[in-house]
mmCIF file of C-alpha atoms in Angstrom:
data_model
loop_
_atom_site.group_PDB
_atom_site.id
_atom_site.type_symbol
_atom_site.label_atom_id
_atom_site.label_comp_id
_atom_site.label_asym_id
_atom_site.label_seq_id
_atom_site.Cartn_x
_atom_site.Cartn_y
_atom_site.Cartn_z
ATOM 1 C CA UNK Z 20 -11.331 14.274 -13.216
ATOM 2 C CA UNK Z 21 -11.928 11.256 -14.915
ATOM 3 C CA UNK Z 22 -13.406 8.699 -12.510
ATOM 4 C CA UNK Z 23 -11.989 4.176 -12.635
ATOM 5 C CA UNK Z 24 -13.802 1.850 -13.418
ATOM 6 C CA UNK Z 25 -14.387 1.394 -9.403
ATOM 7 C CA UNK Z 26 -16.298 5.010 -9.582
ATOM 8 C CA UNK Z 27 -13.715 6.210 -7.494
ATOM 9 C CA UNK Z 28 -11.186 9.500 -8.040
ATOM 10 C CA UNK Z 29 -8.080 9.487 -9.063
ATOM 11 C CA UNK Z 30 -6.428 11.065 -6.359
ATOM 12 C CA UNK Z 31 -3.388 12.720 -7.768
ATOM 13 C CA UNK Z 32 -0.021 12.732 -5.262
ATOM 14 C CA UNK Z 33 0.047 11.849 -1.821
ATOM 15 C CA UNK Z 34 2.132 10.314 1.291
ATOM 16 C CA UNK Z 35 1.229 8.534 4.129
ATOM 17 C CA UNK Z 36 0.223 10.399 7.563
ATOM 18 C CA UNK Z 37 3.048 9.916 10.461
ATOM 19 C CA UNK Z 38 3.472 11.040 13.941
ATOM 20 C CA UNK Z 39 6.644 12.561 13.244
ATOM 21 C CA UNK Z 40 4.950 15.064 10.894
ATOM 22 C CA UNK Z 41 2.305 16.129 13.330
ATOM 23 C CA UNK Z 42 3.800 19.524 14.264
ATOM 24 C CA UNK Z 43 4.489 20.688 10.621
ATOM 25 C CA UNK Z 44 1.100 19.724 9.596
ATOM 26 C CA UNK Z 45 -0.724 21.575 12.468
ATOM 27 C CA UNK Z 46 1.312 24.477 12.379
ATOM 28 C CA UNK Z 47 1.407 25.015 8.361
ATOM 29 C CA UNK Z 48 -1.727 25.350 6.086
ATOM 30 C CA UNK Z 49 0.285 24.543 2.612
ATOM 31 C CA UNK Z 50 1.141 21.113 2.828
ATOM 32 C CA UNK Z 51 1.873 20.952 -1.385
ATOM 33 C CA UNK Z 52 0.481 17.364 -2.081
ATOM 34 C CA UNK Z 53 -3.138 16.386 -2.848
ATOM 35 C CA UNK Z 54 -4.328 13.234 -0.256
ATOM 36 C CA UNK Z 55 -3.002 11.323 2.840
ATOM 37 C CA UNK Z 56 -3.401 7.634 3.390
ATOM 38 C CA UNK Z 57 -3.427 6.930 6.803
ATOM 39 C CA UNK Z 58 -3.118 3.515 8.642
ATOM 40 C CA UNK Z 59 -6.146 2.409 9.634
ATOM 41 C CA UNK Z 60 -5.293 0.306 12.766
ATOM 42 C CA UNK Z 61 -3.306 3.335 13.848
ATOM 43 C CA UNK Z 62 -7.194 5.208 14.447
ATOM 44 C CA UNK Z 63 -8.977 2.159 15.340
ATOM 45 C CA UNK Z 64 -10.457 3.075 18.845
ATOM 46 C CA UNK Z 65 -8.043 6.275 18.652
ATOM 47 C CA UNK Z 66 -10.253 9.449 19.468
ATOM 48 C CA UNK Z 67 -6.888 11.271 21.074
ATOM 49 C CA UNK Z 68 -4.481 13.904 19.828
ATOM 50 C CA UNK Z 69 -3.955 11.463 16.834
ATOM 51 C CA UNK Z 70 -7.721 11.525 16.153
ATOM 52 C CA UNK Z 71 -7.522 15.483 16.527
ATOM 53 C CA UNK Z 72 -5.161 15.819 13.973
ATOM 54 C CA UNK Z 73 -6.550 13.635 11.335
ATOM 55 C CA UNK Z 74 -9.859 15.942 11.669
ATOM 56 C CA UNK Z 75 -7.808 18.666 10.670
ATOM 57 C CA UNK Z 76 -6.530 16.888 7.722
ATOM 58 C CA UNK Z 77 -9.663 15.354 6.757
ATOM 59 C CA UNK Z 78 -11.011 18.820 6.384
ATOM 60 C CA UNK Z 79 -9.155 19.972 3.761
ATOM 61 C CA UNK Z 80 -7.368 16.845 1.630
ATOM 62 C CA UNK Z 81 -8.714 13.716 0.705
ATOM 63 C CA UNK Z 82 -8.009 10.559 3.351
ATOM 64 C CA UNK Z 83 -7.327 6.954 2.027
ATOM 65 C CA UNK Z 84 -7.658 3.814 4.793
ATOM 66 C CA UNK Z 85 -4.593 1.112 4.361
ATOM 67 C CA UNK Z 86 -4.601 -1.591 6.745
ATOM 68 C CA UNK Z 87 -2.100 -4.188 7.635
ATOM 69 C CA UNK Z 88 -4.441 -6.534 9.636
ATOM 70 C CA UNK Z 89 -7.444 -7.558 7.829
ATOM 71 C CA UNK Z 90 -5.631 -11.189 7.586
ATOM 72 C CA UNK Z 91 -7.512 -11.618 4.157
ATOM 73 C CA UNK Z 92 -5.776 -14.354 3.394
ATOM 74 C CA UNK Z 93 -5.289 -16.430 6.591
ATOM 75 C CA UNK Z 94 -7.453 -20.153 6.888
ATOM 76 C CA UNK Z 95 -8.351 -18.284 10.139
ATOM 77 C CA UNK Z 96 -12.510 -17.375 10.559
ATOM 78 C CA UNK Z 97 -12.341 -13.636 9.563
ATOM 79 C CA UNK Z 98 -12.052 -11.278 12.436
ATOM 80 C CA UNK Z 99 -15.785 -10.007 12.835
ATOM 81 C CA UNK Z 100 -14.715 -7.459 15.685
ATOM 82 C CA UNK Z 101 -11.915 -5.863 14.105
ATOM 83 C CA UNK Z 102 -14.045 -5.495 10.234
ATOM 84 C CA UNK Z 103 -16.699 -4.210 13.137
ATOM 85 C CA UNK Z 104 -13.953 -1.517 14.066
ATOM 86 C CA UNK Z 105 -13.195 -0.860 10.577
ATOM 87 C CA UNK Z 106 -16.404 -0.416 9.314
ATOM 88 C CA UNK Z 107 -17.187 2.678 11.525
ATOM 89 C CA UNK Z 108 -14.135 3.910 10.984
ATOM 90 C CA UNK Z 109 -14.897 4.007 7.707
ATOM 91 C CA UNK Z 110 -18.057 5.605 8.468
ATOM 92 C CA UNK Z 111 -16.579 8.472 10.619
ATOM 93 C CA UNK Z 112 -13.715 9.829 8.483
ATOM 94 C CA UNK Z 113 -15.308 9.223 4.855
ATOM 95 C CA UNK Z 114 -12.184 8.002 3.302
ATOM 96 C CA UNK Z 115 -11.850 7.549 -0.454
ATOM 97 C CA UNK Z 116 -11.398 4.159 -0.266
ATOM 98 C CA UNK Z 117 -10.367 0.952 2.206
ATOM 99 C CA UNK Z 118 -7.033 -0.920 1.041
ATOM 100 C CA UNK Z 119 -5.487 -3.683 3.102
ATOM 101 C CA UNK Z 120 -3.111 -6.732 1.340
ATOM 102 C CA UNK Z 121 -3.505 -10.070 -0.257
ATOM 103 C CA UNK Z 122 -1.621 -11.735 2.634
ATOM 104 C CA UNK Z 123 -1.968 -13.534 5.495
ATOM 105 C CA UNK Z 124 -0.844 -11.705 8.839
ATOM 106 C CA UNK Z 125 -1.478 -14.829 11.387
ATOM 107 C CA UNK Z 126 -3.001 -18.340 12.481
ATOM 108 C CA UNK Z 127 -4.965 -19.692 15.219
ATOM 109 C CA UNK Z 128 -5.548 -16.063 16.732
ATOM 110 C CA UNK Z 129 -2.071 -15.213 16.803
ATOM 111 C CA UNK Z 130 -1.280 -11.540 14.651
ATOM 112 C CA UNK Z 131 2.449 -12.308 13.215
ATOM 113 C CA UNK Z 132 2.684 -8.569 12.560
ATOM 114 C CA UNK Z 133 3.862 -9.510 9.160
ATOM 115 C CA UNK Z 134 2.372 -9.578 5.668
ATOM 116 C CA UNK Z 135 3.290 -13.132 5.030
ATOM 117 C CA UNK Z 136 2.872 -14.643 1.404
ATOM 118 C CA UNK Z 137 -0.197 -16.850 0.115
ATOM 119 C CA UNK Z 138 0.208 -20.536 -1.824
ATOM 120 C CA UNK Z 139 -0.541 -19.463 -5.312
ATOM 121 C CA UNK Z 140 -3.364 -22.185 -5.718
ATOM 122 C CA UNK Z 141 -6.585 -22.784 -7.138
ATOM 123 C CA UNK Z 142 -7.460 -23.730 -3.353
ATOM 124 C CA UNK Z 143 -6.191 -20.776 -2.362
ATOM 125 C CA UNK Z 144 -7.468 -18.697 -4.815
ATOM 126 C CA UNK Z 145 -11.292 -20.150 -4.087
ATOM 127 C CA UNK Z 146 -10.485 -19.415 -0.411
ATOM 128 C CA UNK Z 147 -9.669 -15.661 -1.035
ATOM 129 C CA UNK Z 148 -12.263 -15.212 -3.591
ATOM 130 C CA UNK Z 149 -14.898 -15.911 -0.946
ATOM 131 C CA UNK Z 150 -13.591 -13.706 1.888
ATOM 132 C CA UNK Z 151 -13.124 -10.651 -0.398
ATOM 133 C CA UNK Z 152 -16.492 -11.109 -1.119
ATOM 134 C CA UNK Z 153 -17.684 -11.466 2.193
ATOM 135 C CA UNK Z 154 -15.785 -7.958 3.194
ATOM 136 C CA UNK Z 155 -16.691 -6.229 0.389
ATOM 137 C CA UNK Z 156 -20.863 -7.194 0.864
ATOM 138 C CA UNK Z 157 -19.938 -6.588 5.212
ATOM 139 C CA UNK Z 158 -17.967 -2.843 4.361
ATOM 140 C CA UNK Z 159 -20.594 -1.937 1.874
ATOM 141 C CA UNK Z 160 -17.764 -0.901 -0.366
ATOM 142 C CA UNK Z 161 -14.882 -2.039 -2.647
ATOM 143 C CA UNK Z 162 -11.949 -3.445 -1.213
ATOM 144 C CA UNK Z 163 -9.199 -2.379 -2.734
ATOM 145 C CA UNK Z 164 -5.261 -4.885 -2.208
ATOM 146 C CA UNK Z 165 -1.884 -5.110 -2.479
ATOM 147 C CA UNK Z 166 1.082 -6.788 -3.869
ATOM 148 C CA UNK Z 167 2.995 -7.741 -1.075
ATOM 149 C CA UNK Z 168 6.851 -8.088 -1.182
ATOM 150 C CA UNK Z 169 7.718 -11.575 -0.654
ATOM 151 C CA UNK Z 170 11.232 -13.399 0.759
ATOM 152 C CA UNK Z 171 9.962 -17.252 -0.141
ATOM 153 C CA UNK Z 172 7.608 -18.756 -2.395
ATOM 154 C CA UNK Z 173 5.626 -22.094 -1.937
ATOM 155 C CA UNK Z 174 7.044 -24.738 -4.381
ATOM 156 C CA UNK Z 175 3.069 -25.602 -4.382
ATOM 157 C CA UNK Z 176 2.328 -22.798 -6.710
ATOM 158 C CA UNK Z 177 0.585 -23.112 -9.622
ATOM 159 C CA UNK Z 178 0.068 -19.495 -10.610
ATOM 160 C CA UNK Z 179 2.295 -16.106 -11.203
ATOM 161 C CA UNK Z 180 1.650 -13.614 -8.432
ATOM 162 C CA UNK Z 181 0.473 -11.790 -11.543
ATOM 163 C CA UNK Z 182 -1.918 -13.968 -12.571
ATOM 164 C CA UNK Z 183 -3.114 -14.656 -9.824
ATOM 165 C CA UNK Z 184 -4.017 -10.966 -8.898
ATOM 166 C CA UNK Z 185 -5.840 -10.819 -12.590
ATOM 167 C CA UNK Z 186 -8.174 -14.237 -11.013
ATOM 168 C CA UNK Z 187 -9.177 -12.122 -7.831
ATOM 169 C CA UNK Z 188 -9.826 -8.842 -9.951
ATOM 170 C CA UNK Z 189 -11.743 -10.924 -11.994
ATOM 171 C CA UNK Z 190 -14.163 -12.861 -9.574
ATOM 172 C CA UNK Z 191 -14.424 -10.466 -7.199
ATOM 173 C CA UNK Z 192 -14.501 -7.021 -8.784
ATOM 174 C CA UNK Z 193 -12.228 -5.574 -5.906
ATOM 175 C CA UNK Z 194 -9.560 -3.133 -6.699
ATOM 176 C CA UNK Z 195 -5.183 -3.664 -6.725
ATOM 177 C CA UNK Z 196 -3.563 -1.023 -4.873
ATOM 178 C CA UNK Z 197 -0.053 -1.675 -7.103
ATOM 179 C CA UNK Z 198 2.873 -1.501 -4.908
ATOM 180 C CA UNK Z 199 5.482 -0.831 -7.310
ATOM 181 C CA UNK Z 200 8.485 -1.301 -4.800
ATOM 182 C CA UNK Z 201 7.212 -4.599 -3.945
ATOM 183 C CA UNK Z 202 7.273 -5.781 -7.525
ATOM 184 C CA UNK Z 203 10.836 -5.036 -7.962
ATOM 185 C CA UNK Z 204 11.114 -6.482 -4.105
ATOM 186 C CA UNK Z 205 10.000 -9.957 -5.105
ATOM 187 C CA UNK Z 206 11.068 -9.924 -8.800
ATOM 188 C CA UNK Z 207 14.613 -9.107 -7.634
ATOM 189 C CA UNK Z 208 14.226 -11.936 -4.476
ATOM 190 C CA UNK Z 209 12.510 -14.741 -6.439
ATOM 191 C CA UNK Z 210 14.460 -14.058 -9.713
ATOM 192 C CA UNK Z 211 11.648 -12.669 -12.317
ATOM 193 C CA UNK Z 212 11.054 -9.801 -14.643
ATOM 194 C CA UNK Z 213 9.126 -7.328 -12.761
ATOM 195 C CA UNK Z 214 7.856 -5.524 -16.136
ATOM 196 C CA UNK Z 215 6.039 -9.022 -17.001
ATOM 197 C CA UNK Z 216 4.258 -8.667 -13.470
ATOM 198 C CA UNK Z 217 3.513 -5.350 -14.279
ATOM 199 C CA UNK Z 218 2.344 -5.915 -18.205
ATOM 200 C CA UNK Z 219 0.179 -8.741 -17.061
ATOM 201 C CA UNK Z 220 -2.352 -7.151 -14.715
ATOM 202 C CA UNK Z 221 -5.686 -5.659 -14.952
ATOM 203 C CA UNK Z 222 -4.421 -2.222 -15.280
ATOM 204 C CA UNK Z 223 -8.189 -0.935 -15.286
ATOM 205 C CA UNK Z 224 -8.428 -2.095 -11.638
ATOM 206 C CA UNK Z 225 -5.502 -0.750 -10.808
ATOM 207 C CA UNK Z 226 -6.843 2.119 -8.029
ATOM 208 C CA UNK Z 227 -3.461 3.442 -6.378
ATOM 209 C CA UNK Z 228 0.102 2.941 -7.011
ATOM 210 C CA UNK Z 229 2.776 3.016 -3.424
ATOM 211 C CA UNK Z 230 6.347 3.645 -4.178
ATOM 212 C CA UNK Z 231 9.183 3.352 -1.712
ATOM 213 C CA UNK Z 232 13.255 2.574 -0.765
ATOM 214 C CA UNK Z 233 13.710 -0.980 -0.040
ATOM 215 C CA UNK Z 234 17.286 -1.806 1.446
ATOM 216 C CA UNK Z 235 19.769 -4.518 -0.054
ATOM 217 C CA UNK Z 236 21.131 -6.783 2.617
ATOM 218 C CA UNK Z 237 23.252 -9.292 1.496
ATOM 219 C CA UNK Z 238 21.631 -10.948 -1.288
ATOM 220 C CA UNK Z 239 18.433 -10.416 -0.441
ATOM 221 C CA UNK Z 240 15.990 -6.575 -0.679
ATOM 222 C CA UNK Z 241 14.049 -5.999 2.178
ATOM 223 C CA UNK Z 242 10.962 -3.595 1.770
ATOM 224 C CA UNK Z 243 11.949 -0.958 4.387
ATOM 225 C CA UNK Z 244 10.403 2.169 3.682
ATOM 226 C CA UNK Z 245 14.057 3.708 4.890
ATOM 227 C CA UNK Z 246 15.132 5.545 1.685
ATOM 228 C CA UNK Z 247 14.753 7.302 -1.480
ATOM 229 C CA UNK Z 248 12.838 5.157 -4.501
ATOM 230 C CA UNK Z 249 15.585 3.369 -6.431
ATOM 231 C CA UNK Z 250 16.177 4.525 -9.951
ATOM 232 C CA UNK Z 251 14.874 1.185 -11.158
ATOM 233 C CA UNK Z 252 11.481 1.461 -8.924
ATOM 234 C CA UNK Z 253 10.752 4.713 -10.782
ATOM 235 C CA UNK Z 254 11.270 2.868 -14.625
ATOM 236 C CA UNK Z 255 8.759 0.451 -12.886
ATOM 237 C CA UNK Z 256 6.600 3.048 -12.156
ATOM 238 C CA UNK Z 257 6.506 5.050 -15.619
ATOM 239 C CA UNK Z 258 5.478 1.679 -17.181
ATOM 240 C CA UNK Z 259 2.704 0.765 -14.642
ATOM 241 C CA UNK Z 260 1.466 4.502 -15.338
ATOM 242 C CA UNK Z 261 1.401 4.580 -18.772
ATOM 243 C CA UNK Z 262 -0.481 1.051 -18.892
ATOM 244 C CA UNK Z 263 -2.915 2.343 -16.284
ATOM 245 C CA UNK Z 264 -3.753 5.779 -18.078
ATOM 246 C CA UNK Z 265 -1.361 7.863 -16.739
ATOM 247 C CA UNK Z 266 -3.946 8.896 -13.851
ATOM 248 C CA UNK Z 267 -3.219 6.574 -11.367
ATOM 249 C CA UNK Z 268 -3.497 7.820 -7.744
ATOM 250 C CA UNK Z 269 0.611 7.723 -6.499
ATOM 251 C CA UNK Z 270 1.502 7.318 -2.682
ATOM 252 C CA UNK Z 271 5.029 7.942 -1.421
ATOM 253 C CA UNK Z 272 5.415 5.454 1.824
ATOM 254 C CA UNK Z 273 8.624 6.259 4.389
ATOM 255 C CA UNK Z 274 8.046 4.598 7.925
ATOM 256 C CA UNK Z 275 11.473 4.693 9.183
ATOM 257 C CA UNK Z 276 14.746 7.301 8.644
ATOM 258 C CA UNK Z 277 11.241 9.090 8.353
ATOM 259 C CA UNK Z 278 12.874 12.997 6.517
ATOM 260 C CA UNK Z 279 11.043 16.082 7.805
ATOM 261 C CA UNK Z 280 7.980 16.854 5.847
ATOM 262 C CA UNK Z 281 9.547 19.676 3.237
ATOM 263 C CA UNK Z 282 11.848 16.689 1.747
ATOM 264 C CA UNK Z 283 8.905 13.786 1.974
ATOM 265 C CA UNK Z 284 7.391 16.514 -0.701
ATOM 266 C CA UNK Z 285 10.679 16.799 -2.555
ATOM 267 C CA UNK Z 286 10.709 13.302 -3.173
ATOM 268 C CA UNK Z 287 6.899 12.976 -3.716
ATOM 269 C CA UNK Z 288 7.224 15.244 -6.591
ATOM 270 C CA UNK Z 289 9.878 13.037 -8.218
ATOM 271 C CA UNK Z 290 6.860 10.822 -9.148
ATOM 272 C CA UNK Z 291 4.977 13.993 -11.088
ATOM 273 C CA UNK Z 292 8.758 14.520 -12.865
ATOM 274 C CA UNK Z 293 8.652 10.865 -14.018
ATOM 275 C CA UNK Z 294 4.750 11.288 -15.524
ATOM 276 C CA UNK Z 295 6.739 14.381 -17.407
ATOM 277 C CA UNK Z 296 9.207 11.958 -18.682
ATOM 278 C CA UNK Z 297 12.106 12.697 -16.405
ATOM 279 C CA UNK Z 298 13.485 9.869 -14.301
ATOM 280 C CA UNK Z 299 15.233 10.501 -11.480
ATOM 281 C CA UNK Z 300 19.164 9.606 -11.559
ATOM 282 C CA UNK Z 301 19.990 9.299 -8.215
ATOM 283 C CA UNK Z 302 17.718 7.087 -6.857
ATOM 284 C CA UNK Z 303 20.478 4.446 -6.204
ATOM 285 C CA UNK Z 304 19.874 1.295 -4.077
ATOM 286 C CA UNK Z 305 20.423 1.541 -0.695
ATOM 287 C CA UNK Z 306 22.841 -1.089 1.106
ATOM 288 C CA UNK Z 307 22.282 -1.734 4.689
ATOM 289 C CA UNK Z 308 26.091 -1.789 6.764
ATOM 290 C CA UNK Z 309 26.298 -5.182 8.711
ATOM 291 C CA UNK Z 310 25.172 -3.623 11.992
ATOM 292 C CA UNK Z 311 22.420 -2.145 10.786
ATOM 293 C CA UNK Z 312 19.044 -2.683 11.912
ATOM 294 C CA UNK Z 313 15.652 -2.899 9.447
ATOM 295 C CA UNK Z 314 12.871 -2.240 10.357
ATOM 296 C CA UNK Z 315 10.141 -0.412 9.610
ATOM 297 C CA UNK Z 316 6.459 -0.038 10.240
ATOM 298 C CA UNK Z 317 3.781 2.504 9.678
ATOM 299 C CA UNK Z 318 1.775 0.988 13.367
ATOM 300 C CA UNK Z 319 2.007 3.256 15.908
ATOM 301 C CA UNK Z 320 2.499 1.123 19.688
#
């Protein structure tokens, strides 16, 4: 396979480890997909059954590190201990690559548990610059970030998400993990084309792609991870693909209404149909009823 421009594989087809798939994956040997990504803060300091498992795994697929608390883009000092924690995680399971997101996830020591949305500034933009440098020289690696969906926007901005994204690529050299549900997330919340986001970035950089369901409530889409990729998500992701070479590394993330493992697969593979030039039809958007609750999250408390 042809290596990125990172020097790292492209992967092929994978999903995200979860708890709930434990069983199946210790008691079957064909699990029919080519990597995992697993969370990292999920095996932080874990060196249980969860630890015992991911050994197994590690053995004979590929593993990918996504975290959701490296708080790259809080004015907070960055969090020496937990990078510490990272770091030789990194060194004990040998995964592909690290990926966290270009967020910030809290303030004055307090974790928000949320991936909450940066001012699109030259400030900001400085700010960011220097800390992905600083983890990148610390992990003795590339870091590799996400799109995050986004509810609000600063009325400070001064940049597209989009090119903003190409600034940090640019000065830093890092990777974009392209979440292609949170373009059409944001795009359809703030109002914008989500194929311009997607024609505008560095699409050499661009190291893995995540799909997922979001869920419409009201008049806003929430990224929930709760359903199957939206017709429209999957036109999204054909044209990110075919920009990016057609070799992208593709994750499927579903933390909550989690299916057993057989269908995760089933709908993983939709994403190989669409790189064969079928879209999937029934990918319809999912509306929450009023008493429903939304929430999802890949941490395991």
């Amino acid at each position: 396979m042809t290596k990125n421009m990172l020097n790292l594989e492209p992967l092929g087809f994978g999903v995200g480890l979860r708890t709930q798939h434990f069983p199946y994956l210790m008691n079957e040997d064909d699990w029919a997909l080519d990597w995992f990504e697993v969370i990292s803060e999920n095996f932080i300091d874990n060196y249980g059954y969860a630890r015992h498992v991911l050994e197994k795994i590690r053995a004979k697929k590929p593993i990918v590190m996504h975290g959701v608390s490296m708080n790259i883009g809080s004015t907070d000092p960055l969090n020496l201990s937990y990078l510490e924690k990272l770091k030789i995680l990194a060194h004990e399971i040998e995964p592909e690559w690290v990926s966290d997101h270009l967020c910030w996830t809290g303030a004055m020591g307090v974790n928000s548990h949320d991936l909450l949305p940066m001012p699109l500034t030259a400030e900001s933009l400085q700010h960011v610059v220097s800390r992905i440098h600083y983890v990148q020289d610390f992990l003795q690696r590339p870091l590799i970030l996400e799109n995050p969906s986004s509810y609000l926007e600063f009325e400070q901005n001064t940049f597209t998400e989009w090119d903003f994204l190409s600034a940090i690529v640019s000065q830093t050299g890092c990777g974009l993990l392209l979440d292609v549900n949170n373009v059409y997330v944001s795009s359809y919340n703030h109002g914008y084309d989500p194929e311009t986001f997607i024609k505008n970035l560095p699409h050499k950089h661009i190291v893995q792609m995540h799909l997922a369901g979001p869920t419409l409530m009201g008049d806003c889409l929430i990224d929930t991870h709760d359903s199957p990729v939206p017709e429209k998500v999957w036109h999204l992701y054909q044209l990110a693909q075919s920009l990016a070479g057609n070799n992208v590394a593709t994750l499927l993330e579903w933390d909550a209404n989690i299916p057993d493992f057989p269908t995760l697969i089933t709908e993983l593979n939709k994403a190989r149909s669409v790189l064969a030039g079928v879209i999937p039809s029934n990918g319809e958007l999912y509306s929450a009823t009023d008493n429903a609750m939304v929430l999802s999250t890949p941490i395991v408390r």
